[in-house]
Coordinates of C-alpha atoms in Angstrom, one line a residue:
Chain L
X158 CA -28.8 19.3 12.8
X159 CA -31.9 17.9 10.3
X160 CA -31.8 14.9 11.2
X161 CA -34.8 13.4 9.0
X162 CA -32.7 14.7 6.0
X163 CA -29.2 13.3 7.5
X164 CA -31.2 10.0 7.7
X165 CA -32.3 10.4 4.0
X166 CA -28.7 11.9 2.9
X167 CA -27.8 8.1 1.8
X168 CA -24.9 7.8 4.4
X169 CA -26.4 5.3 6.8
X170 CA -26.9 2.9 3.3
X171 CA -23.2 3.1 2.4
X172 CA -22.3 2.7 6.2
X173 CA -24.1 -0.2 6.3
X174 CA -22.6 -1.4 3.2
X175 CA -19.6 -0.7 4.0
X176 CA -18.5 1.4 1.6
X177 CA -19.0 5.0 3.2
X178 CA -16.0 7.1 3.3
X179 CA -14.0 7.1 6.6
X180 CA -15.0 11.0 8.0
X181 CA -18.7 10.0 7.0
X182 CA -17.9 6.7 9.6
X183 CA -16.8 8.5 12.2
X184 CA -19.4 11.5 12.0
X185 CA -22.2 8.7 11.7
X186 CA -20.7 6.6 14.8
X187 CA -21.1 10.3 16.8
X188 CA -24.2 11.1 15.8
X189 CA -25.8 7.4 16.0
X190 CA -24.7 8.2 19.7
X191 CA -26.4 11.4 20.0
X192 CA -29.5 10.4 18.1
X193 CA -31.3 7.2 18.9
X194 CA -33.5 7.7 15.4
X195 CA -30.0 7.7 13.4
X196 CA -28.8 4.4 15.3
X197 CA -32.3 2.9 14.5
X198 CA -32.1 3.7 11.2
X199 CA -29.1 1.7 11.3
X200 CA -29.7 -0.9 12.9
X201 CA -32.6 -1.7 10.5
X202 CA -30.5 -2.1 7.1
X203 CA -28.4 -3.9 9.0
X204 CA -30.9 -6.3 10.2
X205 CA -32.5 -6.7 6.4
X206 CA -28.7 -6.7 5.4
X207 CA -28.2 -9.9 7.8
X208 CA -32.0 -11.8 7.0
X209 CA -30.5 -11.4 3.5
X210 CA -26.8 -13.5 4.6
X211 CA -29.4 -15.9 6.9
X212 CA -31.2 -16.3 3.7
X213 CA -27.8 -17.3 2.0
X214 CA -27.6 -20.2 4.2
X215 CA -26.2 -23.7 3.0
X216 CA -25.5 -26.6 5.0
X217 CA -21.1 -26.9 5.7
X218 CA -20.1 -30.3 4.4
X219 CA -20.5 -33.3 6.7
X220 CA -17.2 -33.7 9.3
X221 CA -16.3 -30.2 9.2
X222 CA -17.6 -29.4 12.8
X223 CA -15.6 -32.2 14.0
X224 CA -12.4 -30.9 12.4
X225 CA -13.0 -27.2 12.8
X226 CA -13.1 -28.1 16.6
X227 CA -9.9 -30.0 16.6
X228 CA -8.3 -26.8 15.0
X229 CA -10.4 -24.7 17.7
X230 CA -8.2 -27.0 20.4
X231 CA -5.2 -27.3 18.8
X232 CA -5.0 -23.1 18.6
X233 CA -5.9 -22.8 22.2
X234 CA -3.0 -24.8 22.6
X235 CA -1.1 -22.9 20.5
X236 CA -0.2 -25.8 18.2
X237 CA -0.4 -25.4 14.4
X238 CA -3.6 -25.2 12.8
X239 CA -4.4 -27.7 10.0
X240 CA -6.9 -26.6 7.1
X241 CA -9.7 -28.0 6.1
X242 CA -8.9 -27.8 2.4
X243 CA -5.2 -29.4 3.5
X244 CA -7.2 -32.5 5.4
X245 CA -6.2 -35.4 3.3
X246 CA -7.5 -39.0 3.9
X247 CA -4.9 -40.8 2.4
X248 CA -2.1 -42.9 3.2
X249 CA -1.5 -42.3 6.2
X250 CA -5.2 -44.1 7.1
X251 CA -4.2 -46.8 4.8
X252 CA -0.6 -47.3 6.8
X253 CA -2.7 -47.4 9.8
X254 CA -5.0 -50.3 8.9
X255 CA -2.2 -52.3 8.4
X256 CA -0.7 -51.8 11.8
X257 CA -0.3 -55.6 13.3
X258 CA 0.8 -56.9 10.2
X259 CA 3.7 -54.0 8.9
X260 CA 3.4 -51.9 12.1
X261 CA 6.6 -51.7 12.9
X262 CA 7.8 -51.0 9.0
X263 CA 5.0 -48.3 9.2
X264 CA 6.5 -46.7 11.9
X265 CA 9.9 -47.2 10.1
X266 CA 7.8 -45.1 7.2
X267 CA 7.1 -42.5 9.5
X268 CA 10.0 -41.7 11.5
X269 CA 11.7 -42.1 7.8
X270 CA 9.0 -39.2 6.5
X271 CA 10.0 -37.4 9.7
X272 CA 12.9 -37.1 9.2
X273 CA 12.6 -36.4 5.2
X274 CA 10.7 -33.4 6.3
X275 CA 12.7 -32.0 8.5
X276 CA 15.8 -32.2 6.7
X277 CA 13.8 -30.6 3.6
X278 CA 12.5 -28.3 6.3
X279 CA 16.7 -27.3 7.5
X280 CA 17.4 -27.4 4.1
X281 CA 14.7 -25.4 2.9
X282 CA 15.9 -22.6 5.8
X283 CA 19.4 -22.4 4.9
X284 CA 18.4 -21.2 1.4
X285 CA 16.1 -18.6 2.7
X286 CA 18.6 -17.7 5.4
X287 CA 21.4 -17.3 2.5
X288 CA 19.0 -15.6 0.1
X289 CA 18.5 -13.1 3.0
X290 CA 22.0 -12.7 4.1
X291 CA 23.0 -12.1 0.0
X292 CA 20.8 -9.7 0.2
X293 CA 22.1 -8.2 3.2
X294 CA 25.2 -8.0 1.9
X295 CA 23.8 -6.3 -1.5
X296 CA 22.5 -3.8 0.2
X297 CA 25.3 -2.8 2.2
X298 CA 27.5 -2.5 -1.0
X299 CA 25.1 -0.4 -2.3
X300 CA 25.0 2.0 0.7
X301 CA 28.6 2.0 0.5
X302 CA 28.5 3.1 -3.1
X303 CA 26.0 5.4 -2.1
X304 CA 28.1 6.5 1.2
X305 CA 31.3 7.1 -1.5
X306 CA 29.2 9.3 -3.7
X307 CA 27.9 11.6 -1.1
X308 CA 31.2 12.1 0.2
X309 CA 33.0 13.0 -3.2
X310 CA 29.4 15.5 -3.7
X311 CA 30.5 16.8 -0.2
X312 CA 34.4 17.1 -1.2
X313 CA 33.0 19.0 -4.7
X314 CA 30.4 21.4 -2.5
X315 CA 33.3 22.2 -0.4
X316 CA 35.8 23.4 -2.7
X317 CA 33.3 25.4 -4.7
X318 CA 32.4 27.1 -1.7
X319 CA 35.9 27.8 -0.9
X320 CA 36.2 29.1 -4.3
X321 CA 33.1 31.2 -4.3
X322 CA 34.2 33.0 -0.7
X323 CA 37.8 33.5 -2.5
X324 CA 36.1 35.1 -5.4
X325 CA 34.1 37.1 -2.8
X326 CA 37.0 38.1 -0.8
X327 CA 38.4 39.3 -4.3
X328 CA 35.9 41.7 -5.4
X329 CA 35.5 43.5 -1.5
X330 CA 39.2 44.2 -1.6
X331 CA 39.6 47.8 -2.2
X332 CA 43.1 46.7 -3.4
X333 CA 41.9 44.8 -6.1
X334 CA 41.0 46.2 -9.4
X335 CA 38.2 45.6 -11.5
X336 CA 38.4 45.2 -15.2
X337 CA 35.9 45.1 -17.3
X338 CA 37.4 43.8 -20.8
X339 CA 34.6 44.8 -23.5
X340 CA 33.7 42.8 -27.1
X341 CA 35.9 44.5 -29.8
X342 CA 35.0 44.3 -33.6
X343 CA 32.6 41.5 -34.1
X344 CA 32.5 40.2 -30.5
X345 CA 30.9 43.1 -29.2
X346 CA 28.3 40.5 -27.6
X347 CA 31.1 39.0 -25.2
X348 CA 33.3 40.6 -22.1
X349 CA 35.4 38.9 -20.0
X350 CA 36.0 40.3 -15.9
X351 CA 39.6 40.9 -14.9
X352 CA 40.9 41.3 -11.2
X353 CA 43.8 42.6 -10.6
X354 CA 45.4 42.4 -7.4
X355 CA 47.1 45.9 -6.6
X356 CA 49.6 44.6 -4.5
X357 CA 50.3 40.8 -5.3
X358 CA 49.8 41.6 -9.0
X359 CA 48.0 38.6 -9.2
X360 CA 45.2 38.4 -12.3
X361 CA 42.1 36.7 -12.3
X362 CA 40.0 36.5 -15.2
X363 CA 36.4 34.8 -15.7
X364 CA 34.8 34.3 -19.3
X365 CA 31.2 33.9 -18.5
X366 CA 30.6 35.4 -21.4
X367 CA 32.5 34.0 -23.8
X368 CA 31.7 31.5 -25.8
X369 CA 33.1 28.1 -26.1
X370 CA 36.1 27.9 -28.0
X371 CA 36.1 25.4 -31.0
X372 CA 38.2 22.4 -30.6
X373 CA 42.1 22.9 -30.5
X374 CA 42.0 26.5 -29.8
X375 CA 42.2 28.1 -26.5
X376 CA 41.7 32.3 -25.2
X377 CA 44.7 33.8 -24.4
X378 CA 45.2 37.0 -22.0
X379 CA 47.9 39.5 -23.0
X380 CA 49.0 41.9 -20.8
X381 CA 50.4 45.2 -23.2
X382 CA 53.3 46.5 -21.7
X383 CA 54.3 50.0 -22.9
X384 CA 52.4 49.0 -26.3
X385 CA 54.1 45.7 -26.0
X386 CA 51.8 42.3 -25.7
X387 CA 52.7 40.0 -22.9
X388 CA 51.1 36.7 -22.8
X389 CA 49.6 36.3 -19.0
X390 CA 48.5 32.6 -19.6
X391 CA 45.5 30.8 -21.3
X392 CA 42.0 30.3 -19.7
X393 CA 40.9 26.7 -19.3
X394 CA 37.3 26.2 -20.2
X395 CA 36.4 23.3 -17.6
X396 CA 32.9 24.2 -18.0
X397 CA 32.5 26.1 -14.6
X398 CA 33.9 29.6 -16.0
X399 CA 34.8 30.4 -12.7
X400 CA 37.5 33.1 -11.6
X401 CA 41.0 31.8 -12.5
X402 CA 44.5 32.7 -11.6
X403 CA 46.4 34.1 -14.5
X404 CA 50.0 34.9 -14.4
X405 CA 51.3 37.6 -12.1
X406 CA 51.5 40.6 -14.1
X407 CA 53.5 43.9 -12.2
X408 CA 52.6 46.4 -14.7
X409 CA 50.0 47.0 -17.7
X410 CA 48.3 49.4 -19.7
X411 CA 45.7 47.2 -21.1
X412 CA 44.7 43.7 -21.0
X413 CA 43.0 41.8 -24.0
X414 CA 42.1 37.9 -25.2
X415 CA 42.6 36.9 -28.4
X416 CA 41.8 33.4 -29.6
X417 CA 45.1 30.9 -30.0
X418 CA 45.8 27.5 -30.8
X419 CA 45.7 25.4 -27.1
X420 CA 48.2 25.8 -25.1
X421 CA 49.0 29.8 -26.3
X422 CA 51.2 31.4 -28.9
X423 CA 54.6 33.4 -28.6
X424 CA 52.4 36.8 -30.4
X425 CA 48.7 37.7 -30.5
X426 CA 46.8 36.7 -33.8
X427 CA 45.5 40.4 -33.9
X428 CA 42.3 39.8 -35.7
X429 CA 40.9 37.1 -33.2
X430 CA 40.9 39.1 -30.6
X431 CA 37.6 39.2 -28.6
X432 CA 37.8 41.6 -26.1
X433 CA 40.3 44.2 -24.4
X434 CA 39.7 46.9 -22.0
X435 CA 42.2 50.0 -20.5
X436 CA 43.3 50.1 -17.3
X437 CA 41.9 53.1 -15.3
X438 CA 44.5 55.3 -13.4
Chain T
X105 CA -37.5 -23.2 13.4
X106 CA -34.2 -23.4 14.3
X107 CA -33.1 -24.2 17.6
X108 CA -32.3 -20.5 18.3
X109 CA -35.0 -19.9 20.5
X110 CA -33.7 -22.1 23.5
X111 CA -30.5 -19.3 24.3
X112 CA -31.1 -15.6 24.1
X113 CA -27.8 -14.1 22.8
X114 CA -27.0 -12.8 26.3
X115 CA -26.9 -16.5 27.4
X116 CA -25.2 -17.8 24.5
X117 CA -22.0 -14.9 25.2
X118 CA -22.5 -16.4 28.7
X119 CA -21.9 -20.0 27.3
X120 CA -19.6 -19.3 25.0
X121 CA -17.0 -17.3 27.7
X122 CA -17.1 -20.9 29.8
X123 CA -15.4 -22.2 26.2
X124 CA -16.7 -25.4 26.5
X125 CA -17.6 -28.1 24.0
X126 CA -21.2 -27.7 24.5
X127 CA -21.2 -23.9 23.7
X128 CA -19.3 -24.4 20.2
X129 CA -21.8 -27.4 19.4
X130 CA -24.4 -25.0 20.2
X131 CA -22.9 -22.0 18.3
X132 CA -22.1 -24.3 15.4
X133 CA -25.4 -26.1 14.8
X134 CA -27.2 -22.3 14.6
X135 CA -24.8 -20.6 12.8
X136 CA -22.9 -22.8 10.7
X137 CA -24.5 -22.5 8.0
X138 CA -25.4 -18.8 8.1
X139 CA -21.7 -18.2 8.1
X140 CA -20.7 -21.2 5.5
X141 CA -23.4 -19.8 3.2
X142 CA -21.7 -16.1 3.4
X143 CA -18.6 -17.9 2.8
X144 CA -19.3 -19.5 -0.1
X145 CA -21.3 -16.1 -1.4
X146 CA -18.7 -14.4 -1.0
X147 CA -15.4 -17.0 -2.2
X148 CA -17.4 -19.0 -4.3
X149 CA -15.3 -22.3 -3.6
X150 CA -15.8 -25.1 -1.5
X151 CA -12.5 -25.7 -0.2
X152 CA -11.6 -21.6 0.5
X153 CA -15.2 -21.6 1.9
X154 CA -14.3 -24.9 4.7
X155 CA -11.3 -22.9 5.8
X156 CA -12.8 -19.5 5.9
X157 CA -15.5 -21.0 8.7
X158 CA -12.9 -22.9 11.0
X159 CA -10.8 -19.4 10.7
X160 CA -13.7 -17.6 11.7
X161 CA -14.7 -19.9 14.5
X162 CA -11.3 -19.8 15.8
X163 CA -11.3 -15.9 15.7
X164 CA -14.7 -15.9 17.6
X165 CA -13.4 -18.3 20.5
X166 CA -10.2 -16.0 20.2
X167 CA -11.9 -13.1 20.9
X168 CA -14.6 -13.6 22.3
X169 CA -13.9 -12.3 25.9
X170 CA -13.6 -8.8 24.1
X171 CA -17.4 -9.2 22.5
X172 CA -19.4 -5.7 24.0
X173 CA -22.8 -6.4 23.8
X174 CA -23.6 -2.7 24.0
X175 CA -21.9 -2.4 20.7
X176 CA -23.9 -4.8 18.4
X177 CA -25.7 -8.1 18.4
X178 CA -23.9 -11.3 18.8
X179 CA -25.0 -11.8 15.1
X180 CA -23.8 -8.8 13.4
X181 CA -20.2 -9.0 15.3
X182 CA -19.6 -12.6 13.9
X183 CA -21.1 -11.8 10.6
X184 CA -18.1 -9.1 10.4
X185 CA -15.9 -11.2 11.5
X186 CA -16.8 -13.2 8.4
X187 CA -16.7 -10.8 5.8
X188 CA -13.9 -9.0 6.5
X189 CA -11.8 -12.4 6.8
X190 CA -13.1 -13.0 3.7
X191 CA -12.5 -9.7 2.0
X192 CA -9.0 -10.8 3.6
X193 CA -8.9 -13.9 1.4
X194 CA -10.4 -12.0 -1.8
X195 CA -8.0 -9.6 -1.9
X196 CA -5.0 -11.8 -0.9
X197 CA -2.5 -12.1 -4.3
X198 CA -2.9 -16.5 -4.2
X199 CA -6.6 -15.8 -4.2
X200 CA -7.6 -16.8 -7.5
X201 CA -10.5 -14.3 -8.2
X202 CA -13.3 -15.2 -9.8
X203 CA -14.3 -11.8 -11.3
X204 CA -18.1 -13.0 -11.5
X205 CA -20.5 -12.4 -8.7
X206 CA -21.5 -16.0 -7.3
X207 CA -25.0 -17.2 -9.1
X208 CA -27.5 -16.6 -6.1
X209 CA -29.9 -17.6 -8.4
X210 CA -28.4 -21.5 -8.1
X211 CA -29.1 -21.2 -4.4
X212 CA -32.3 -20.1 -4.9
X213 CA -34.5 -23.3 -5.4
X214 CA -32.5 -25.0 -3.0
X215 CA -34.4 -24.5 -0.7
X216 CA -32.4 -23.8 2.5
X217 CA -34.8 -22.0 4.8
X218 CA -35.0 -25.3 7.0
X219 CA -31.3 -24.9 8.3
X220 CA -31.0 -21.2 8.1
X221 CA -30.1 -19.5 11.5
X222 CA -32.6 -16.7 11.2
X223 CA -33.3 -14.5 14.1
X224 CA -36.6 -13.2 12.7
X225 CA -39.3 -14.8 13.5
X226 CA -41.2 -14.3 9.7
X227 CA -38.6 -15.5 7.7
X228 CA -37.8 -14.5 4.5
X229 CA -36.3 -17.2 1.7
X230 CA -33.7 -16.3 -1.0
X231 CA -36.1 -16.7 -3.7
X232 CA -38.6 -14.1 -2.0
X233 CA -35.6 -11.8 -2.3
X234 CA -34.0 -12.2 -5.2
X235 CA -37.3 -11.8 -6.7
X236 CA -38.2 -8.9 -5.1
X237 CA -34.8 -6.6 -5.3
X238 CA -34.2 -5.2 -8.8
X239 CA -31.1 -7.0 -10.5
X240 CA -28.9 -3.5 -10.5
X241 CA -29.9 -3.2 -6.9
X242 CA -28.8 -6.5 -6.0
X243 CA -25.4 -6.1 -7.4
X244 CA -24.7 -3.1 -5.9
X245 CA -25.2 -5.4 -2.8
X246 CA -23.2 -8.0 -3.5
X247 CA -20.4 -5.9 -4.7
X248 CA -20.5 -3.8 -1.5
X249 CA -21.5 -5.7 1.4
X250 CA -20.2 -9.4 -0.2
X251 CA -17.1 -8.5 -2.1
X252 CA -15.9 -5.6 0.1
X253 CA -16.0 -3.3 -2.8
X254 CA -15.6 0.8 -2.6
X255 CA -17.3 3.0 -4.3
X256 CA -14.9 3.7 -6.6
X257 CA -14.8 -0.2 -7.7
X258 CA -18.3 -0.3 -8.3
X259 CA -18.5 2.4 -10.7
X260 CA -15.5 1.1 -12.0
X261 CA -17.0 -3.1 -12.3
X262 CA -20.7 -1.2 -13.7
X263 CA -19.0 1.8 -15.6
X264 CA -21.3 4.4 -13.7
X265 CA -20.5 7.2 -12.0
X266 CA -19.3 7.2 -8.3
X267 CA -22.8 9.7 -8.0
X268 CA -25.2 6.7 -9.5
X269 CA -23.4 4.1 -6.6
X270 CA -24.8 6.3 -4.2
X271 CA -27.7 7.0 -5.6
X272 CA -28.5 3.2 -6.1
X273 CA -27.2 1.7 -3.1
X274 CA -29.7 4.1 -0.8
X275 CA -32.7 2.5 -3.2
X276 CA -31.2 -0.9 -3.0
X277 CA -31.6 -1.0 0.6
X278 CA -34.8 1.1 0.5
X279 CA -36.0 -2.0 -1.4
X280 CA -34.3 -4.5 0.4
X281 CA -35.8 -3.5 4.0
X282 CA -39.5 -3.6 2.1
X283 CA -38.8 -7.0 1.3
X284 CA -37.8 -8.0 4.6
X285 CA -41.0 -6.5 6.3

């Protein structure tokens, strides 16, 4: 360690200042241990630091050793401290002057002030009590609120977890079929995923790709039955585009999805179909 | 000279553990006004300055059964007491700060070497002082060691760079210590 250059390094200045950064405080307060020339070099700023504050000096105003001295006692005592700056020679001095003549209406004055203040003092309580126990209750509405929401978050996580393992479930079955329903004509962008359950005969679909339908129409899955279109239900776009359970459907050839007013049609509108796909052995 | 002389600092500590009347008559009359005069450098108003020295003599009677000589002089602990009660006050949210650093130059030709509390023996005035230390160096003092500013806030108050607070507060004190020998 150089200590000539620590000493000239401008740390011990700011230390003394007070404005050196705290991991320069502690490493000086080490070192000022270890080396006697670092804690003299200290100690001398501080010293021309301190002449300089002596050299501030001004004489405290008259009666202030007298009061600060009462407020010494009255600390020890553990009684409340009055301020300087709150020391008011006022009435109260006046009052007492006239003691003899209007002493006993004086005191009537004073126990009256009493009990002004006190009462001010309950009544200035009670409001901070009640501001404090509104706010008290406020709080606990709000963590009820808060309570309500993370429950019906918890109740939403739970059922799309259930929903995912169901889908999962789905696609390990080596029962269950796999579909994949490809864009026809000018769709070729979109497909659509169809499971078919090989011995339920259940059908699930999911349009992930698919795009929204415009307002008042709805996709519709047909099943075609020996070359004859079956309507197996319409999808619901809730805005998840998870798997969903079409109608049970024993026996197909193909599936497709043609677009249709909500709620289905009796017969495919041929040339809104979007996609259709053959089903495999 | 100030009555300093009759009670090393080792017998004053002594004095001032019995807690008697005596010792805060003593402890008052030498560094009263060392203390008030920080005081009112550093809050710049009479009545915040009154209240700042009864706090400060209350915290020294407080504590003063924890005072370690082996950790610093008498002076220097009660000094900090001082300033960092009234870095306290300046940067309590009633304090009304006065953004302007208080006019030593007022004090100056008042002439208050007779009641200072000074330990040294040659004693140095304010005028000496603020005559001898270069006005940019004397701000970075004030700011620091009076207003219980960081680095940070004094390049901020004197738009220069954290580097030039450094820079200037080493050669402040460089030029202060001259002064003082």
């Amino acid at each position: 360690m150089d200590i000539q250059q620590y000493i000239s390094s401008g740390v011990i200045e700011a230390y003394v200042l007070g404005i050196a950064a705290d991991e320069d405080v502690r490493e000086l307060e080490q070192l000022s241990h270890q080396y006697p020339e670092i804690a003299a070099a200290v100690e001398e700023y501080r010293r021309s630091l301190e002449a300089y504050a002596d050299a501030l000096a001004i004489t405290p105003p008259a009666g202030l050793k007298d009061q600060i001295w009462s407020a010494i006692q009255a600390d020890e005592q553990q009684l409340p401290v009055v301020h300087p700056s709150q020391e008011h020679t006022g009435s109260t001095f006046d009052f007492a002057t006239n003691e003899g003549k209007g002493g006993r209406r004086v005191r009537l004055y004073r126990s009256l002030a009493a009990a002004v203040a006190l009462l001010l003092g309950s009544i200035t309580l009670n409001i901070v009590l009640w501001n404090q126990s509104q706010q008290t209750g406020k709080k606990m509405s709000e963590m009820k609120q808060e309570q309500q929401r993370m429950l019906a978050d918890n109740q939403d996580f739970r059922s799309r977890l259930e929903q995912s393992a169901h889908q999962l479930d789905l696609l390990l079955d080596p029962f269950v079929k796999s579909i994949v329903l490809a864009g026809v004509g000018a769709h070729t962008n979109n497909n659509a995923m169809l499971l078919w359950d090989g011995r339920s005969k259940d059908v699930y679909l999911s349009l992930k790709n698919m795009p929204l339908p415009p307002a008042g129409k709805q996709y519709q899955l047909w099943a075609i039955v020996n070359g004859k279109p079956v309507s197996a239900g319409v999808y619901t776009m809730d805005g998840k585009q998870a798997m969903q359970k079409m109608k049970t459907i024993p026996q197909a050839e193909m599936f497709a999805i043609t677009l249709e007013q909500e709620g289905g049609s009796e017969t495919p509108t041929l040339d809104e179909m979007y996609v259709a796909g053959k089903v495999q052995g | 000279m100030p009555p300093y002389s009759h009670h090393t600092e080792a017998e004053l500590v002594a004095l001032l553990k019995s807690k008697d009347q005596q010792a805060f008559s003593y402890l008052y009359d030498n560094y009263g006004a060392a203390l008030y005069g920080v005081a009112m450098k550093m809050l710049n108003k009479e009545e915040a300055a009154k209240d700042l020295l009864q706090e400060v003599f209350i915290k020294i009677w407080r504590n003063i059964a924890s005072y370690d000589p082996s950790r610093g002089r008498l002076y220097t602990w009660m000094l900090n007491i001082a300033r960092n009660a009234a870095i306290d006050v300046l940067r309590s949210s009633g304090f009304n700060q006065d953004k302007k650093i208080s006019g030593i130059e007022q004090n100056v030709y008042n002439d208050n070497s007779a009641l200072s509390t000074s330990q040294k023996t040659d004693h140095v005035g304010l005028k000496q002082i603020v005559e001898g230390l270069k006005e940019e160096y004397r701000l970075i003092i004030d700011l620091a060691y009076f207003k219980g500013f960081t680095q940070e806030e004094i390049a901020r108050e004197l738009n220069i760079p954290v580097g030039t607070v450094k820079t200037r507060s080493r050669n402040a004190l460089l030029q202060l210590k001259s002064i003082m020998k």
